[in-house]
Coordinates of C-alpha atoms and ligand atoms in Angstrom, one line a residue:
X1 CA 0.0 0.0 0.0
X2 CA 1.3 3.2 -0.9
X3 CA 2.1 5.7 1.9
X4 CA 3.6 8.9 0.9
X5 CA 3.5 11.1 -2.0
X6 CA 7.8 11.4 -2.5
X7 CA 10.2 8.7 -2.0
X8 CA 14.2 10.1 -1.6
X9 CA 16.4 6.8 -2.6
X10 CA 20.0 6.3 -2.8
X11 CA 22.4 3.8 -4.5
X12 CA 25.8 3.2 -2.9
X13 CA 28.8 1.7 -3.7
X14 CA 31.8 2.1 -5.9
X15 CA 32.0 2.8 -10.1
X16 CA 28.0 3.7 -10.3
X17 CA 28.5 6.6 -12.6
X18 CA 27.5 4.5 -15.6
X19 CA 24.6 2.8 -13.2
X20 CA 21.4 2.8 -14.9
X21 CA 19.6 2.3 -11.7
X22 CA 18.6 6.3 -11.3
X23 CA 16.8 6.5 -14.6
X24 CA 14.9 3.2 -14.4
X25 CA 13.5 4.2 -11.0
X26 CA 13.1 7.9 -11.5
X27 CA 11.0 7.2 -14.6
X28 CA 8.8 4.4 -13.7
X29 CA 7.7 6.7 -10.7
X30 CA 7.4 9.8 -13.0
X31 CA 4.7 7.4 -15.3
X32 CA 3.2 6.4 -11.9
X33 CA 3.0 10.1 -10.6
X34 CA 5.3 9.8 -7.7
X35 CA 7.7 12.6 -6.8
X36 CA 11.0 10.2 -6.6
X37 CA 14.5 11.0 -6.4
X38 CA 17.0 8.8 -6.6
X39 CA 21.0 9.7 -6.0
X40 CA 24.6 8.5 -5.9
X41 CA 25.9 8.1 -3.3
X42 CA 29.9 6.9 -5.3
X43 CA 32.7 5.9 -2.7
X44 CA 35.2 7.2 -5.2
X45 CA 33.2 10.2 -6.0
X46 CA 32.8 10.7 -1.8
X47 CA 36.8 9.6 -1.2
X48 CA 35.4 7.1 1.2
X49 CA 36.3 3.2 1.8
X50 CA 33.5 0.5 1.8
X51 CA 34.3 0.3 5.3
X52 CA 32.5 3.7 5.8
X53 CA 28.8 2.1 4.9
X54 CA 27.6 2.7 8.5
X55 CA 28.5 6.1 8.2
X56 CA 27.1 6.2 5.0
X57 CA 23.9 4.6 5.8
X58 CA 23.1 6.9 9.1
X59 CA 23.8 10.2 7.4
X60 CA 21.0 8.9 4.8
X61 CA 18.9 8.0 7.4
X62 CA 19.8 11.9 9.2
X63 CA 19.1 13.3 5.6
X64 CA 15.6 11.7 5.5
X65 CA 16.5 9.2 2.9
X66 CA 13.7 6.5 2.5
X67 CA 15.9 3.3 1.6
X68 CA 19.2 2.7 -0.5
X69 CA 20.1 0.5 -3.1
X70 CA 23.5 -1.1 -2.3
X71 CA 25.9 -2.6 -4.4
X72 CA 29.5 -3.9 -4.9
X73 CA 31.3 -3.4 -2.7
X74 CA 29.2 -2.8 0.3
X75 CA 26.9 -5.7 0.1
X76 CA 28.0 -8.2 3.1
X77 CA 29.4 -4.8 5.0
X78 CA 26.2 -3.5 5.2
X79 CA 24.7 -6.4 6.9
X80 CA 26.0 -5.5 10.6
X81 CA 24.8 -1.7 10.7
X82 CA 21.1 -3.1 9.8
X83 CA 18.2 -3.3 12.3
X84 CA 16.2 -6.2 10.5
X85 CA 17.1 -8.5 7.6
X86 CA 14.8 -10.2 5.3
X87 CA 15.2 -14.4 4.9
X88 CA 16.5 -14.5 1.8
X89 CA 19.3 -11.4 3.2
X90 CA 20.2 -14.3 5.9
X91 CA 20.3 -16.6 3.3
X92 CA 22.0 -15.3 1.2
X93 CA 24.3 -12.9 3.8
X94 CA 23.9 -10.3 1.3
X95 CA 22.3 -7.1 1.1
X96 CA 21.3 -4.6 -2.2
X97 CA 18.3 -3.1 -0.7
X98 CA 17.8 -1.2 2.2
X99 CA 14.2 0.3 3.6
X100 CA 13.9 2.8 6.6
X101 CA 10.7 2.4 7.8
X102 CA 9.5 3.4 11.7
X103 CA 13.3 4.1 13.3
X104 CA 14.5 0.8 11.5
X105 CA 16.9 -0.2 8.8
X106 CA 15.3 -3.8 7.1
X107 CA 17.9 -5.2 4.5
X108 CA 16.5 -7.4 1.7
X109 CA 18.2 -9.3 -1.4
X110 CA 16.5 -8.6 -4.8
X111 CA 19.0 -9.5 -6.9
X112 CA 18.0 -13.5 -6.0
X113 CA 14.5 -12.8 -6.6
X114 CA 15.0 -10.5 -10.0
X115 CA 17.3 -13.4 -11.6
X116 CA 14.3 -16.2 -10.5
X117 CA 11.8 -13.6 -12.2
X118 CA 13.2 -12.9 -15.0
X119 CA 14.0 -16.4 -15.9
X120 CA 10.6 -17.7 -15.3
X121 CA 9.6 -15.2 -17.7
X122 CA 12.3 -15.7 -20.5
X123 CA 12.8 -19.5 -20.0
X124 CA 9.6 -20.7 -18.8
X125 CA 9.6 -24.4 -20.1
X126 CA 13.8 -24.5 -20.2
X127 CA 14.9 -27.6 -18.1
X128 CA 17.0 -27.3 -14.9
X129 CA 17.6 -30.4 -14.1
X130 CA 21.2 -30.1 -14.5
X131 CA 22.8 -26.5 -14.7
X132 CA 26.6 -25.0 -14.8
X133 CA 27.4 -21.9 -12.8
X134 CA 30.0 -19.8 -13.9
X135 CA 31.3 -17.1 -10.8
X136 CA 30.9 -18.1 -7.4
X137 CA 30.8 -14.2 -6.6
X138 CA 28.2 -12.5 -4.9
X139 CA 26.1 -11.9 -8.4
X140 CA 26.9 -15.9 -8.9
X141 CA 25.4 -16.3 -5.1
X142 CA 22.2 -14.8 -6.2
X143 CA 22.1 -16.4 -9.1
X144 CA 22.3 -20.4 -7.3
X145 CA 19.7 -19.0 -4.8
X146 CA 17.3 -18.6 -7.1
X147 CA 17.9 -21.8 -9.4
X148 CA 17.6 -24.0 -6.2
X149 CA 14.6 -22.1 -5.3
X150 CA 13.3 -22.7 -8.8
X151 CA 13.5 -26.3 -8.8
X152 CA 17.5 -27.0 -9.9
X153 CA 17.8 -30.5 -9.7
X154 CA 22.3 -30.2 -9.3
X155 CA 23.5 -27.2 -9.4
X156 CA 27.4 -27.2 -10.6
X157 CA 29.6 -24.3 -9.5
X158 CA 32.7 -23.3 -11.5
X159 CA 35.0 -20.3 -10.5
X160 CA 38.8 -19.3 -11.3
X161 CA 39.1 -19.8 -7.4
X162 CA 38.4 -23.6 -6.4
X163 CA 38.0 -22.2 -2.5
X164 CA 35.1 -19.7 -3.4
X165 CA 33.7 -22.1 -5.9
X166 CA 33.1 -25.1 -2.7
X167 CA 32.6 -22.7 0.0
X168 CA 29.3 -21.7 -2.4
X169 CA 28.1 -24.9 -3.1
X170 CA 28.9 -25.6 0.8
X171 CA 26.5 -23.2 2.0
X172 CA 23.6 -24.0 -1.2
X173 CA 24.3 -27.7 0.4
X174 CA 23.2 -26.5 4.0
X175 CA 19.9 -24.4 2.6
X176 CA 19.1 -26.9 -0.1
X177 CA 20.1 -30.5 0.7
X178 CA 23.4 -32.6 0.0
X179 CA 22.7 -33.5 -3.4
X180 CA 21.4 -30.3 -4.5
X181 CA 25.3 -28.3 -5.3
X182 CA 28.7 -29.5 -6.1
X183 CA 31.9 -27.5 -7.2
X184 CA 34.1 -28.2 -9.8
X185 CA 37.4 -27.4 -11.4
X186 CA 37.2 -24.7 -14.3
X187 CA 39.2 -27.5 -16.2
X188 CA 36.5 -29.9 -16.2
X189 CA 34.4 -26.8 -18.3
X190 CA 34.2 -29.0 -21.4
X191 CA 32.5 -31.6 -19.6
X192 CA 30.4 -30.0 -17.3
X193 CA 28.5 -28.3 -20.3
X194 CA 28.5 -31.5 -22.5
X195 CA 26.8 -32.5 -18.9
X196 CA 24.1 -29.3 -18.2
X197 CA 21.1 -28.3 -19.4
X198 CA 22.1 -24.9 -19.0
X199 CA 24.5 -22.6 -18.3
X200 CA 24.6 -19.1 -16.3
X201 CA 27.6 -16.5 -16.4
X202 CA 28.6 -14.8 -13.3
X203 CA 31.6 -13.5 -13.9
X204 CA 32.6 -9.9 -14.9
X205 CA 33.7 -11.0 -18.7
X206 CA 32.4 -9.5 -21.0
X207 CA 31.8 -6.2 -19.5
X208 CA 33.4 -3.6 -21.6
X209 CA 36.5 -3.5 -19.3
X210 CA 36.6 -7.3 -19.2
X211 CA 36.4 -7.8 -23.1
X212 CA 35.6 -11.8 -24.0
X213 CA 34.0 -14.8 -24.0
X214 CA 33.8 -17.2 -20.7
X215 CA 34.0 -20.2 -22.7
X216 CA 34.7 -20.8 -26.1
X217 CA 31.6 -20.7 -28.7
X218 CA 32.4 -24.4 -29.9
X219 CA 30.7 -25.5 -26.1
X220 CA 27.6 -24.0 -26.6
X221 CA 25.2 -27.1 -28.1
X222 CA 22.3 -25.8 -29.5
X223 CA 20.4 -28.0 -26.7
X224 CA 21.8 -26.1 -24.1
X225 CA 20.3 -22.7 -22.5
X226 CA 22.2 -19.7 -21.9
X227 CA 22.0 -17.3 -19.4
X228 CA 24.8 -14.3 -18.9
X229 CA 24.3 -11.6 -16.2
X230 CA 26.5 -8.8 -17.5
X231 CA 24.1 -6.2 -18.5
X232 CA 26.8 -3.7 -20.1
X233 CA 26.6 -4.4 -22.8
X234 CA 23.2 -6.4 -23.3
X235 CA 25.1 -8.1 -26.3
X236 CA 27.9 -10.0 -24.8
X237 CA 30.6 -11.7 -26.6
X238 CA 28.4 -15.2 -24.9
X239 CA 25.2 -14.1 -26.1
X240 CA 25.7 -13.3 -29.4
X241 CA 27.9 -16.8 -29.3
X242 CA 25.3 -18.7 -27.7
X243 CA 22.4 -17.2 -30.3
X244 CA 24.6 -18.0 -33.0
X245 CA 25.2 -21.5 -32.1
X246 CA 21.1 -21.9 -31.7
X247 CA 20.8 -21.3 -28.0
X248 CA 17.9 -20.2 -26.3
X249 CA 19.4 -17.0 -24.3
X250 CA 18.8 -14.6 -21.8
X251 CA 21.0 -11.8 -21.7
X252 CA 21.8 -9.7 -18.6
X253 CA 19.1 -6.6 -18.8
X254 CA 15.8 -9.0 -17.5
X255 CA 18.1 -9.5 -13.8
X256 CA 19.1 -6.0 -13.9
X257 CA 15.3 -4.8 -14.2
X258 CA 13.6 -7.3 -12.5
X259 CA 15.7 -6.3 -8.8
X260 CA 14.5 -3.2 -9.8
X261 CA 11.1 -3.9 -9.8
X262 CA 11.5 -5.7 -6.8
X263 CA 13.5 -2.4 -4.9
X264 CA 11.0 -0.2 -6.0
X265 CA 8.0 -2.2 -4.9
X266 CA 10.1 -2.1 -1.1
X267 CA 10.5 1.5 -1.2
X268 CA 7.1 2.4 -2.1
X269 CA 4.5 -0.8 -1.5
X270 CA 3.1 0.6 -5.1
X271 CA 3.8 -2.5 -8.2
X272 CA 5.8 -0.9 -10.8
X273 CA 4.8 -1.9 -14.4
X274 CA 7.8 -4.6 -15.3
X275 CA 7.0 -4.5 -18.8
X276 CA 7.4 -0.3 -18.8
X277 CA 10.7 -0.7 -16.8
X278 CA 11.7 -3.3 -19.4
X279 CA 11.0 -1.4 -22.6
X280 CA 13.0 2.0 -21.0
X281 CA 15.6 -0.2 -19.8
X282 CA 16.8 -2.4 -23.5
Ligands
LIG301 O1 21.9 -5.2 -6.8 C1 21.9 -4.2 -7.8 C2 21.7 -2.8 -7.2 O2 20.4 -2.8 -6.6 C3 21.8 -1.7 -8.2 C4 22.9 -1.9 -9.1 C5 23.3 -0.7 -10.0 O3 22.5 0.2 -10.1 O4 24.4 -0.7 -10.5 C6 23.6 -3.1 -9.3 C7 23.3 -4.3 -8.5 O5 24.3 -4.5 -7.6

């Protein structure tokens, strides 16, 4: 239910000049008639570590901020200056969205919940019975929540570090079952997508200061889904690979809006119009 006429919201963290989180809210709430600002709050812009996020987060509070998006690298630091946290923030022992309501600071984890929505939407009938993880980060964290959640039948991690790769699929193991999550060497790459029915990409490559593909094109069977989360650029190197090769793809831009949708509906209790955030977004 929708409680005030203007909503003052923040997005924190480091490198968010090119974040295209200010328009996408600003604008929804303009075609909804709210009065909605939403500002960045840059570490490197500020000169102030990650370390700072309690400051950070009481002088938003002091300024009369409503709630903060929070993002990299603040999203486990958060966690201790917070009043409440959602489930799925303890699950996950992540944070991206913040609400001040009544005196308190409630964290909550959207970025879970925008992946599971926009794949349900792009990739209703795909089968998850077996999928490959690529990025045991905290975007690849999200990403395993909300394929477990969805029905994953074995969830395989992969990551350039073998210890953040099994301390992942340790903690999906604990929330999901022992069977559920298993990591494995990037070397066994070949095999594990001859294996999946799909694959998801969680690293940062592809991004335009990451140039590249995760895997090499001649992997990609046309029986396998595709999923990247880099959203700059929409067209990665993997998804114009994987469409090429006769994949069924979901690029980045669905996750990036849909934890939108899912913040603004926190900050304001109104439902923003997914399909309008959507079309402004790509
Ligand atoms: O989790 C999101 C965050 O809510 C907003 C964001 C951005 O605007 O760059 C990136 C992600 O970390």
């Amino acid at each position: 239910m929708r409680t005030q006429d203007s909503y003052l919201i923040g997005l924190v963290g480091s490198g968010i000049g090119p974040s295209l989180s200010p328009p996408l809210h600003e604008h929804e709430a303009d075609e909804l008639g709210i009065r909605y600002l939403y500002r960045r709050w840059d570490l490197d812009v500020l000169g102030r570590p990650a370390e700072d996020i309690g400051e950070l987060l009481a002088a938003a509070r002091t300024a009369g901020y409503d709630g903060l998006n929070i993002t990299h690298p603040c999203k486990q630091l958060v966690i201790e200056h917070l009043d409440e946290l959602s489930p799925d923030a303890v699950a996950l022992g992540a944070v991206n969205t913040v609400v001040f309501t009544e005196g308190r600071a409630i964290g909550h984890n959207t970025d879970w919940s925008g992946f599971a929505r926009n794949f349900s939407r792009g990739l209703p009938d795909a089968p998850v019975d077996r999928v490959v993880l690529l990025g045991a980060g905290g975007a690849g964290s999200a990403v395993a929540h909300a394929l477990l959640t969805l029905g994953t039948g074995v969830l395989r991690v992969l990551d350039a570090d073998p210890g953040r790769a099994e301390s992942l699929a340790a903690s999906l193991r604990e929330r999901f079952g022992a069977d559920r999550a298993e990591a494995a060497s990037l070397e066994v790459v070949a095999e594990s997508l001859a294996w999946a029915d799909g694959f998801v990409h969680a690293t940062p490559t592809g991004m335009a200061a990451h140039p590249g593909s995760p895997v090499p094109a001649e992997l990609l069977r046309p029986e396998l889904w595709v999923a990247d989360v880099v959203y700059r650029p929409l067209e990665t190197e993997l998804v114009v690979a994987a469409r090429a090769r006769g994949c069924r793809v979901l690029d980045g831009g669905g996750m990036a809006v849909f934890q939108a949708v899912d913040s603004f509906r926190l900050f304001t209790g109104v439902e923003p119009d997914a399909d309008r955030m959507l079309n402004h977004f790509t």
